[in-house]
C-alpha cells in the first residue's frame, strides 16, 4: 500500500480507502462486511470512510464493530454529518451547531472510538450561516472529538469561503470528497485548481463509476444478476446515468489497455484517478472480500502520459466534464 498526505497537513492516508456506502447494513450481511474490512486491513488499507446517514446510522455501527480489536492509532477513521438520521426531525439535518454537536457524539458511540481522524460536512448547507457551521467544527476539534475537518461535494466558491473561515478559527479545512472517475470529471476545471491553491486534497468516491469501469456491463446485454444495477435498495438509482450503450461501448475500449498493463479494468480506473496529484485517496466499496484485495492492488500503479492519452482517446468523448453538473444537496447521500 502507498500513502499520501491529506491536504496541507501531516496526516497520511492510504491511497485506497475502504468505504461502506450502500454496502454495510444494506446490500451485504454483517459477516461479509466484517470479512471485507479484514481483507482491507490485510491489503494494507488503513483508512476507512463512512457516514452517519449510511443505512440510517447502522453502517457506522458495523464498521465500528469490525475495527474494534484494531490498534486505534494505526487507523484513519472518517465520517460525515449533514443528512437526516434517526426519526428525521426538524433539527436532524444540515450543518447547524445543534445537529453537528449531537451527530458527532452519536457517530463516536457507534464507531466505538473517542475521536475520528476526519469529520466531514456531507454537503454544503445553504440554510445555516457558514460561520455557525465552521465555529461548531472548530469546537469539535478543540474538544478532541475530531482531528481534522473536511467537506464533501463543495464547489470552488464554497471551498474558498470555508477555508478562509477555518483559518480565522484556528484550524484547517484539508479535504473535499467529490465524485470523480474517468467518466465523471466535473471537478477538474474549477474544484481541483482551487483546492491546490488552498492546500485541500480530494478524497474521491465512485472512482470505478459504480462498477461500470470494471467492464462487467456490456452494451446491448442484460444487466448481470446480483450487480449494483439490479439492486432495488438504491444501487440501481446511482448507476443508471452510466448505463448508456455509447458509454458502455467506449468503456470496452479500455480493456486492451488494461490487459497490456496486466491490470484489471477496475485497477486501471483507480490508477487513473490516483494519477491526479490532487487526489489523496480513492474510496472503494465491496460486496465481497476479494473485491477489496483486487482493488487495493491499484495502489502505487503509475500510468505514463502515453497511457493517459490512450484512455482519453478511448473514453474522453463520453466523459462528463461540465463543472455545473455537481451532485446537488438534494441527491442521495454518497
Short mmCIF file of C-alpha atoms in Angstrom, two decimals:
data_model
loop_
_atom_site.label_atom_id
_atom_site.label_comp_id
_atom_site.label_asym_id
_atom_site.label_seq_id
_atom_site.Cartn_x
_atom_site.Cartn_y
_atom_site.Cartn_z
CA UNK A 1 0.00 0.00 0.00
CA UNK A 2 1.11 3.55 -0.76
CA UNK A 3 0.26 6.58 1.38
CA UNK A 4 -0.31 10.27 0.64
CA UNK A 5 -0.62 13.41 2.74
CA UNK A 6 -4.16 14.69 3.12
CA UNK A 7 -4.19 18.32 2.10
CA UNK A 8 -1.79 20.73 3.72
CA UNK A 9 -1.49 18.58 6.84
CA UNK A 10 0.79 15.96 8.31
CA UNK A 11 -1.88 13.25 8.14
CA UNK A 12 -1.04 10.36 5.81
CA UNK A 13 -3.81 8.14 4.44
CA UNK A 14 -3.81 5.02 2.30
CA UNK A 15 -4.22 5.65 -1.44
CA UNK A 16 -7.05 3.12 -1.46
CA UNK A 17 -9.72 3.87 1.14
CA UNK A 18 -12.36 1.40 2.23
CA UNK A 19 -15.85 2.93 2.23
CA UNK A 20 -19.19 1.41 3.24
CA UNK A 21 -21.79 3.50 1.41
CA UNK A 22 -24.55 1.25 0.01
CA UNK A 23 -22.99 -1.92 1.43
CA UNK A 24 -22.73 -2.28 5.22
CA UNK A 25 -26.10 -2.86 6.88
CA UNK A 26 -27.71 -2.56 3.46
CA UNK A 27 -26.58 -4.66 0.49
CA UNK A 28 -24.41 -7.19 2.34
CA UNK A 29 -24.74 -9.18 5.53
CA UNK A 30 -22.70 -8.12 8.54
CA UNK A 31 -20.40 -11.14 8.44
CA UNK A 32 -19.48 -10.39 4.82
CA UNK A 33 -18.97 -6.73 5.73
CA UNK A 34 -16.61 -7.73 8.53
CA UNK A 35 -14.73 -10.09 6.20
CA UNK A 36 -14.34 -7.24 3.70
CA UNK A 37 -12.90 -4.98 6.41
CA UNK A 38 -10.47 -7.76 7.35
CA UNK A 39 -9.45 -8.07 3.68
CA UNK A 40 -8.85 -4.32 3.57
CA UNK A 41 -6.61 -4.46 6.62
CA UNK A 42 -4.73 -7.46 5.20
CA UNK A 43 -4.13 -5.49 1.98
CA UNK A 44 -2.59 -2.61 3.93
CA UNK A 45 -5.57 -0.26 3.83
CA UNK A 46 -5.61 1.86 6.98
CA UNK A 47 -8.20 4.49 6.02
CA UNK A 48 -11.94 3.84 6.41
CA UNK A 49 -14.73 6.18 5.31
CA UNK A 50 -18.35 6.09 6.44
CA UNK A 51 -21.19 8.49 7.32
CA UNK A 52 -23.94 8.68 9.90
CA UNK A 53 -26.56 8.65 7.14
CA UNK A 54 -25.43 5.37 5.59
CA UNK A 55 -28.14 2.82 6.37
CA UNK A 56 -29.53 5.41 8.82
CA UNK A 57 -26.54 5.11 11.21
CA UNK A 58 -26.23 1.29 11.01
CA UNK A 59 -23.21 1.37 8.67
CA UNK A 60 -21.15 3.22 11.29
CA UNK A 61 -22.04 0.56 13.85
CA UNK A 62 -20.99 -2.27 11.51
CA UNK A 63 -17.67 -0.58 10.75
CA UNK A 64 -17.01 0.14 14.41
CA UNK A 65 -17.66 -3.48 15.34
CA UNK A 66 -15.36 -4.72 12.56
CA UNK A 67 -12.50 -2.48 13.72
CA UNK A 68 -12.94 -2.79 17.49
CA UNK A 69 -9.93 -5.04 18.07
CA UNK A 70 -7.52 -2.99 15.94
CA UNK A 71 -4.93 -0.57 17.30
CA UNK A 72 -6.75 2.77 17.02
CA UNK A 73 -3.61 4.84 16.34
CA UNK A 74 -2.87 2.70 13.28
CA UNK A 75 -6.17 3.61 11.61
CA UNK A 76 -7.67 6.71 9.99
CA UNK A 77 -11.44 6.71 10.50
CA UNK A 78 -13.56 9.24 8.61
CA UNK A 79 -17.25 10.01 8.97
CA UNK A 80 -19.68 12.75 7.93
CA UNK A 81 -22.58 14.91 9.06
CA UNK A 82 -25.45 16.64 7.21
CA UNK A 83 -28.15 14.18 6.18
CA UNK A 84 -31.12 13.24 8.38
CA UNK A 85 -30.67 10.39 10.84
CA UNK A 86 -32.90 8.77 13.42
CA UNK A 87 -36.52 9.96 13.36
CA UNK A 88 -35.56 12.68 10.84
CA UNK A 89 -36.99 15.55 12.84
CA UNK A 90 -36.75 19.24 12.02
CA UNK A 91 -33.27 19.64 13.53
CA UNK A 92 -31.97 16.25 12.36
CA UNK A 93 -30.48 17.56 9.11
CA UNK A 94 -28.00 20.18 7.95
CA UNK A 95 -24.93 21.80 9.48
CA UNK A 96 -26.40 23.72 12.39
CA UNK A 97 -24.43 23.74 15.62
CA UNK A 98 -27.13 21.62 17.24
CA UNK A 99 -27.04 18.94 14.55
CA UNK A 100 -23.23 18.83 14.39
CA UNK A 101 -22.75 18.57 18.15
CA UNK A 102 -25.34 15.84 18.54
CA UNK A 103 -24.19 13.98 15.44
CA UNK A 104 -20.51 13.77 16.38
CA UNK A 105 -21.40 12.17 19.72
CA UNK A 106 -23.67 9.65 18.03
CA UNK A 107 -21.02 8.77 15.46
CA UNK A 108 -18.32 8.26 18.10
CA UNK A 109 -20.59 5.95 20.08
CA UNK A 110 -21.46 3.83 17.04
CA UNK A 111 -17.85 3.69 15.83
CA UNK A 112 -16.61 2.79 19.30
CA UNK A 113 -13.91 5.44 19.36
CA UNK A 114 -13.08 8.63 21.27
CA UNK A 115 -12.32 10.57 18.11
CA UNK A 116 -12.48 10.46 14.32
CA UNK A 117 -9.48 11.42 12.26
CA UNK A 118 -11.58 13.38 9.75
CA UNK A 119 -15.07 14.83 10.26
CA UNK A 120 -16.70 15.92 7.02
CA UNK A 121 -19.59 18.18 6.05
CA UNK A 122 -21.51 15.76 3.83
CA UNK A 123 -22.91 18.60 1.72
CA UNK A 124 -22.95 22.40 1.84
CA UNK A 125 -25.81 23.79 3.95
CA UNK A 126 -27.25 26.91 2.34
CA UNK A 127 -29.77 27.32 5.18
CA UNK A 128 -27.24 27.65 8.02
CA UNK A 129 -24.72 30.52 8.27
CA UNK A 130 -21.31 29.19 7.28
CA UNK A 131 -19.84 30.97 10.32
CA UNK A 132 -22.03 28.86 12.63
CA UNK A 133 -21.00 25.65 10.90
CA UNK A 134 -17.28 26.37 10.95
CA UNK A 135 -17.38 27.53 14.59
CA UNK A 136 -19.06 24.24 15.53
CA UNK A 137 -16.35 22.30 13.66
CA UNK A 138 -13.67 24.32 15.48
CA UNK A 139 -15.25 23.38 18.80
CA UNK A 140 -15.44 19.70 17.79
CA UNK A 141 -11.70 19.80 17.15
CA UNK A 142 -10.93 21.61 20.39
CA UNK A 143 -12.98 19.03 22.29
CA UNK A 144 -10.74 16.33 20.81
CA UNK A 145 -13.62 14.61 19.02
CA UNK A 146 -12.10 15.09 15.55
CA UNK A 147 -8.52 15.74 14.49
CA UNK A 148 -9.24 17.31 11.10
CA UNK A 149 -12.17 18.77 9.17
CA UNK A 150 -13.15 18.11 5.57
CA UNK A 151 -16.19 18.56 3.32
CA UNK A 152 -17.94 16.65 0.56
CA UNK A 153 -19.18 17.89 -2.81
CA UNK A 154 -18.45 21.56 -2.15
CA UNK A 155 -17.83 23.76 -5.18
CA UNK A 156 -14.84 26.05 -5.61
CA UNK A 157 -16.56 29.13 -4.15
CA UNK A 158 -17.77 27.21 -1.10
CA UNK A 159 -14.31 25.72 -0.53
CA UNK A 160 -12.75 29.16 -0.65
CA UNK A 161 -15.21 30.60 1.88
CA UNK A 162 -14.90 27.61 4.22
CA UNK A 163 -11.11 27.65 4.02
CA UNK A 164 -10.97 31.35 4.94
CA UNK A 165 -13.21 30.89 7.98
CA UNK A 166 -11.32 27.82 9.18
CA UNK A 167 -8.07 29.81 9.18
CA UNK A 168 -9.70 32.57 11.20
CA UNK A 169 -10.91 29.99 13.71
CA UNK A 170 -7.54 28.31 14.07
CA UNK A 171 -7.93 25.08 12.13
CA UNK A 172 -7.50 23.84 8.57
CA UNK A 173 -10.03 22.64 6.02
CA UNK A 174 -7.93 19.88 4.44
CA UNK A 175 -10.17 17.78 2.19
CA UNK A 176 -13.13 17.58 -0.15
CA UNK A 177 -14.94 14.37 -1.09
CA UNK A 178 -16.39 14.62 -4.59
CA UNK A 179 -17.39 12.07 -7.18
CA UNK A 180 -14.55 11.54 -9.67
CA UNK A 181 -13.74 8.93 -12.31
CA UNK A 182 -12.79 8.59 -15.97
CA UNK A 183 -16.48 9.12 -16.71
CA UNK A 184 -17.17 11.94 -14.22
CA UNK A 185 -14.55 14.69 -14.39
CA UNK A 186 -16.53 17.75 -13.33
CA UNK A 187 -14.09 18.74 -10.58
CA UNK A 188 -11.15 19.21 -12.93
CA UNK A 189 -11.96 22.69 -14.24
CA UNK A 190 -12.65 24.60 -11.01
CA UNK A 191 -12.54 22.49 -7.83
CA UNK A 192 -9.10 20.94 -8.34
CA UNK A 193 -7.25 24.19 -9.19
CA UNK A 194 -8.88 25.99 -6.26
CA UNK A 195 -8.06 23.11 -3.94
CA UNK A 196 -4.42 23.05 -5.00
CA UNK A 197 -4.20 26.75 -4.22
CA UNK A 198 -5.77 26.32 -0.77
CA UNK A 199 -3.96 23.15 0.29
CA UNK A 200 -7.05 20.92 0.06
CA UNK A 201 -6.94 17.33 -1.23
CA UNK A 202 -9.70 15.32 -2.84
CA UNK A 203 -10.89 12.02 -1.39
CA UNK A 204 -12.96 10.70 -4.26
CA UNK A 205 -15.97 8.43 -4.30
CA UNK A 206 -17.18 6.25 -7.17
CA UNK A 207 -13.74 6.05 -8.86
CA UNK A 208 -14.91 2.99 -10.83
CA UNK A 209 -18.20 4.74 -11.76
CA UNK A 210 -20.34 2.43 -9.63
CA UNK A 211 -18.67 -0.57 -11.25
CA UNK A 212 -19.22 0.48 -14.87
CA UNK A 213 -15.47 0.95 -15.42
CA UNK A 214 -14.88 -2.65 -14.33
CA UNK A 215 -16.21 -3.62 -17.75
CA UNK A 216 -18.85 -6.01 -16.46
CA UNK A 217 -21.73 -4.10 -18.05
CA UNK A 218 -21.82 -4.76 -21.80
CA UNK A 219 -23.63 -2.67 -24.43
CA UNK A 220 -26.91 -4.26 -25.51
CA UNK A 221 -26.63 -7.04 -22.93
CA UNK A 222 -28.83 -7.87 -19.95
CA UNK A 223 -27.67 -6.48 -16.63
CA UNK A 224 -25.70 -9.03 -14.58
CA UNK A 225 -27.81 -10.57 -11.84
CA UNK A 226 -26.73 -9.50 -8.37
CA UNK A 227 -24.94 -6.42 -9.70
CA UNK A 228 -25.44 -2.89 -8.41
CA UNK A 229 -27.53 -2.10 -11.49
CA UNK A 230 -30.15 -4.62 -10.35
CA UNK A 231 -30.14 -3.58 -6.69
CA UNK A 232 -33.50 -2.07 -5.72
CA UNK A 233 -32.23 -0.72 -2.38
CA UNK A 234 -30.58 2.27 -4.05
CA UNK A 235 -27.73 0.93 -6.14
CA UNK A 236 -29.72 0.90 -9.38
CA UNK A 237 -30.55 4.60 -8.99
CA UNK A 238 -26.92 5.63 -8.55
CA UNK A 239 -25.57 3.76 -11.57
CA UNK A 240 -28.22 4.38 -14.22
CA UNK A 241 -26.60 7.57 -15.58
CA UNK A 242 -23.67 5.47 -16.84
CA UNK A 243 -25.69 2.61 -18.37
CA UNK A 244 -25.88 4.14 -21.84
CA UNK A 245 -24.79 1.95 -24.75
CA UNK A 246 -22.49 4.69 -26.09
CA UNK A 247 -20.78 4.90 -22.70
CA UNK A 248 -20.57 1.13 -22.30
CA UNK A 249 -19.11 0.73 -25.80
CA UNK A 250 -16.42 3.30 -25.03
CA UNK A 251 -15.61 1.60 -21.72
CA UNK A 252 -14.91 -1.69 -23.53
CA UNK A 253 -12.13 0.08 -25.44
CA UNK A 254 -10.23 0.29 -22.15
CA UNK A 255 -9.85 -3.48 -21.89
CA UNK A 256 -6.87 -3.80 -24.27
CA UNK A 257 -5.10 -1.03 -22.35
CA UNK A 258 -5.67 -2.77 -19.04
CA UNK A 259 -4.59 -6.12 -20.48
CA UNK A 260 -1.31 -4.68 -21.78
CA UNK A 261 -0.54 -3.33 -18.30
CA UNK A 262 -1.57 -6.61 -16.63
CA UNK A 263 -4.30 -4.77 -14.72
CA UNK A 264 -7.99 -5.39 -14.30
CA UNK A 265 -10.19 -2.66 -15.76
CA UNK A 266 -11.14 -1.60 -12.22
CA UNK A 267 -7.46 -1.32 -11.26
CA UNK A 268 -6.85 0.80 -14.36
CA UNK A 269 -9.72 3.10 -13.35
CA UNK A 270 -8.30 3.50 -9.84
CA UNK A 271 -4.77 4.13 -11.13
CA UNK A 272 -6.15 6.79 -13.50
CA UNK A 273 -7.82 8.60 -10.59
CA UNK A 274 -4.65 8.43 -8.49
CA UNK A 275 -2.62 9.83 -11.40
CA UNK A 276 -4.10 13.24 -10.45
CA UNK A 277 -1.77 14.64 -7.79
CA UNK A 278 -4.63 16.47 -6.03
CA UNK A 279 -6.26 13.12 -5.22
CA UNK A 280 -5.13 11.83 -1.83
CA UNK A 281 -7.18 8.65 -1.94
CA UNK A 282 -9.84 6.74 -3.84
CA UNK A 283 -12.74 5.21 -1.92
CA UNK A 284 -13.71 1.66 -2.85
CA UNK A 285 -16.62 -0.34 -1.57
CA UNK A 286 -17.09 -4.09 -1.75
CA UNK A 287 -19.78 -6.72 -1.57
CA UNK A 288 -17.12 -9.46 -1.35
CA UNK A 289 -13.66 -9.54 0.34
CA UNK A 290 -11.87 -10.49 -2.88
CA UNK A 291 -13.02 -7.22 -4.47
CA UNK A 292 -11.15 -5.28 -1.79
CA UNK A 293 -7.98 -7.30 -2.32
CA UNK A 294 -8.08 -6.74 -6.08
CA UNK A 295 -8.78 -3.02 -5.82
CA UNK A 296 -6.04 -2.48 -3.24
CA UNK A 297 -3.51 -3.72 -5.80
CA UNK A 298 -4.06 -0.47 -7.76
CA UNK A 299 -2.09 1.43 -5.11
CA UNK A 300 1.29 2.52 -6.41
CA UNK A 301 0.49 1.80 -10.07
CA UNK A 302 1.96 4.54 -12.28
CA UNK A 303 0.47 5.42 -15.66
CA UNK A 304 2.67 7.24 -18.14
CA UNK A 305 1.50 10.08 -20.37
CA UNK A 306 1.08 7.80 -23.37
CA UNK A 307 -1.36 5.58 -21.45
CA UNK A 308 -3.30 8.60 -20.18
CA UNK A 309 -3.61 9.84 -23.77
CA UNK A 310 -4.91 6.45 -24.94
CA UNK A 311 -7.50 6.43 -22.18
CA UNK A 312 -8.67 9.92 -23.14
CA UNK A 313 -8.92 8.87 -26.78
CA UNK A 314 -10.99 5.83 -25.85
CA UNK A 315 -13.35 7.39 -23.36
CA UNK A 316 -12.96 11.15 -23.30
CA UNK A 317 -15.88 11.83 -25.63
CA UNK A 318 -18.38 10.25 -23.23
CA UNK A 319 -16.95 11.70 -20.01
CA UNK A 320 -18.92 14.39 -18.16
CA UNK A 321 -16.74 17.49 -17.70
CA UNK A 322 -19.26 20.30 -17.14
CA UNK A 323 -18.46 21.82 -13.69
CA UNK A 324 -22.12 22.77 -13.23
CA UNK A 325 -23.03 19.06 -13.12
CA UNK A 326 -22.25 18.66 -9.45
CA UNK A 327 -24.10 16.41 -7.04
CA UNK A 328 -26.95 18.50 -5.69
CA UNK A 329 -27.65 18.82 -1.94
CA UNK A 330 -30.97 17.08 -2.54
CA UNK A 331 -29.38 13.97 -4.05
CA UNK A 332 -28.93 10.79 -2.04
CA UNK A 333 -26.04 10.76 0.45
CA UNK A 334 -22.93 9.36 -1.28
#
